CSV table of C-alpha atoms in Angstrom, one decimal:
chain,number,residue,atom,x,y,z
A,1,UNK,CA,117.5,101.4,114.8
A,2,UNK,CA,116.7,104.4,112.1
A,3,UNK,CA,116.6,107.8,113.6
A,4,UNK,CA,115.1,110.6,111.9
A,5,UNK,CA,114.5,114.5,111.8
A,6,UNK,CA,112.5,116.4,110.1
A,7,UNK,CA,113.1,120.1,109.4
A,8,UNK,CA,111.3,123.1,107.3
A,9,UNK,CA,108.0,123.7,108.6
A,10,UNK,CA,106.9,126.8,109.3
A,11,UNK,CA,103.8,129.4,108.4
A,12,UNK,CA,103.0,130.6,105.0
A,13,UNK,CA,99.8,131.7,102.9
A,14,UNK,CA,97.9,129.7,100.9
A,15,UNK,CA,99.7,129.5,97.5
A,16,UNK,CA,102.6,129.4,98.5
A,17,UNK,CA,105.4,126.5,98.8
A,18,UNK,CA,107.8,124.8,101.2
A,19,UNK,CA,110.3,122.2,101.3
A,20,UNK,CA,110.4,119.8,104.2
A,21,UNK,CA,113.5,117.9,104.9
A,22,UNK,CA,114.0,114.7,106.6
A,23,UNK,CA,117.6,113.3,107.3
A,24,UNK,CA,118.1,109.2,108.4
A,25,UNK,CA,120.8,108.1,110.5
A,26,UNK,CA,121.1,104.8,112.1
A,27,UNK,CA,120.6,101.7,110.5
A,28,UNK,CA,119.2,102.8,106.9
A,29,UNK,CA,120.2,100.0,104.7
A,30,UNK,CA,119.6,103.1,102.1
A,31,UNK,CA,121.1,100.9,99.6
A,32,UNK,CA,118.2,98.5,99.8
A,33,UNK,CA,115.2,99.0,97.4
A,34,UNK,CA,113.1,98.1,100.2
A,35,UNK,CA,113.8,100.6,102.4
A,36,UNK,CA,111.2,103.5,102.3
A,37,UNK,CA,110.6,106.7,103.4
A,38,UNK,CA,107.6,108.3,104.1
A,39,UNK,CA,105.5,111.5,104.9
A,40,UNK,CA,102.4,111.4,107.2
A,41,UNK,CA,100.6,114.5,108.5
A,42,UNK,CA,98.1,114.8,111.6
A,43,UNK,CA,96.2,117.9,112.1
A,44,UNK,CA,94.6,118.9,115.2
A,45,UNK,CA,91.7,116.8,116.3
A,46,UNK,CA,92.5,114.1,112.9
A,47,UNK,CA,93.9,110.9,112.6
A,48,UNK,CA,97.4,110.7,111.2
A,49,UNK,CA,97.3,110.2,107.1
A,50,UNK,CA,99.5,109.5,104.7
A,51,UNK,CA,101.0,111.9,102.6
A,52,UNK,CA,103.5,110.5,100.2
A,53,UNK,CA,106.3,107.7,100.5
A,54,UNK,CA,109.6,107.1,97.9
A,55,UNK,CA,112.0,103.9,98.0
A,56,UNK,CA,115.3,104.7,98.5
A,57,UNK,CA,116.3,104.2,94.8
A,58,UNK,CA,113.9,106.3,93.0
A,59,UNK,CA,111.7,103.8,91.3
A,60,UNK,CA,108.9,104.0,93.5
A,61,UNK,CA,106.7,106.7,94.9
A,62,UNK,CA,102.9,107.1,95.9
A,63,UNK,CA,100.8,110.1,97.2
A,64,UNK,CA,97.6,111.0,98.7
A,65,UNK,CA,94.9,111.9,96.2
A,66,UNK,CA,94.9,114.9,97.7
A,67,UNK,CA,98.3,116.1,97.5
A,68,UNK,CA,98.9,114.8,93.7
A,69,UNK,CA,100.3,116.7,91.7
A,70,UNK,CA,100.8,119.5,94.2
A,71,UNK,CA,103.6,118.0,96.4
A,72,UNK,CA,106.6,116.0,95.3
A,73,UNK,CA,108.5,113.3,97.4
A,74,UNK,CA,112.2,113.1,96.4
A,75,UNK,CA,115.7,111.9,98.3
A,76,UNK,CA,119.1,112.6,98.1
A,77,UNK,CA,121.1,109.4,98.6
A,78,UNK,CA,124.6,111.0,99.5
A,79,UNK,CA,122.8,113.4,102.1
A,80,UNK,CA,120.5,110.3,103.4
A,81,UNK,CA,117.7,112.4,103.2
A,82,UNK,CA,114.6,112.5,102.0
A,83,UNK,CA,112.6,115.4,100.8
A,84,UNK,CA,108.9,116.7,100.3
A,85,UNK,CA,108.0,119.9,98.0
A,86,UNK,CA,105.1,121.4,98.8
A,87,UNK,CA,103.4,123.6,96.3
A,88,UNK,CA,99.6,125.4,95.9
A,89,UNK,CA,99.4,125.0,100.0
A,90,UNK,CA,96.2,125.3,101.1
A,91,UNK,CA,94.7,126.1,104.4
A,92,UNK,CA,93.7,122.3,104.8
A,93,UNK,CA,97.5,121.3,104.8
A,94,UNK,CA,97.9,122.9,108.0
A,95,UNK,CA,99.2,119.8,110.0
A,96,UNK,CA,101.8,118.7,112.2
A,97,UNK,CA,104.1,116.8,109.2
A,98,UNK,CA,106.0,113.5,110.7
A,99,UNK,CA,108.8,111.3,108.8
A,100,UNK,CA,108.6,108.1,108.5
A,101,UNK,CA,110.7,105.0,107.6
A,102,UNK,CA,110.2,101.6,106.0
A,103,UNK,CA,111.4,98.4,105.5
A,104,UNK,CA,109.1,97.3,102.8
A,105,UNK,CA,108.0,98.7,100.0
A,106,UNK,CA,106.6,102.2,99.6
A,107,UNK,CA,102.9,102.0,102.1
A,108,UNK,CA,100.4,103.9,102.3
A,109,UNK,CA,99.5,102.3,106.3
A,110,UNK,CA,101.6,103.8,109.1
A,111,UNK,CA,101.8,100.4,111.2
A,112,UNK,CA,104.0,99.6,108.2
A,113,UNK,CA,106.5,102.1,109.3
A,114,UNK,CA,108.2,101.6,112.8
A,115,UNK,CA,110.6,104.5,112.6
A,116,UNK,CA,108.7,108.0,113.2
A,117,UNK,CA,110.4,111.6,113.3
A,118,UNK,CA,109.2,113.8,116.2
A,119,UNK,CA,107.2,116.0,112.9
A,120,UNK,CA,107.4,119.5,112.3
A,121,UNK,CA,104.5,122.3,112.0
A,122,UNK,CA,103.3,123.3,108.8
A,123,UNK,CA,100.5,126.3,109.4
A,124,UNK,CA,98.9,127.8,105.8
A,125,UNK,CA,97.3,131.1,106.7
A,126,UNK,CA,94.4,132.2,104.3
């Protein structure tokens, strides 16, 4: 089993950035190249979509179209975490932001990953 937690949401303007944070404890296998972790949002009233995902090496990462560019997925192997920079927030970003983990590949589906977070709120005021 994989547990995760997210942390860093909270409510900021439109322009401005935040870091989200998700730590992994449990059964990693962090030093695998196939094991992935992830970033899905769901906003009120939405399905849940995919944000951006990084394997645990580095070598890998993919993003929404529309978060290119904007946010960055990165991890920190001696913390076991795995974070997401979140720059030029706009209002349509507002979501409820979950952590995800992987044993494949970086994914773009969610029924790929069967280890969720609990999520934490991200709220960009205009």
């Amino acid at each position: 089993q994989v547990q995760l937690v997210e942390s860093g949401g909270g409510l900021v303007q439109v322009g401005d950035s935040l870091r989200l944070s998700c730590a992994a404890s449990g059964r990693t296998f962090t030093g695998s190249s196939s094991f992935t972790m992830g970033w899905f949002r769901q906003a009120p009233g939405k399905e849940r979509e995919f944000v951006a995902a990084i394997n645990w090496s580095g070598s890998s990462t993919i993003y929404a179209d529309s978060v290119k560019g904007r946010f960055t997925i990165s991890r920190d192997k001696g913390k076991n975490t795995a974070s997401l920079q979140m720059n030029s927030l706009k209002v349509e970003d507002t979501a409820v932001y979950h952590c995800a983990a992987s044993m494949t590949a970086p994914t773009y589906y969610n029924i790929h990953y069967p280890y969720w977070g609990q999520g934490t709120q991200v709220t960009v005021s205009s």
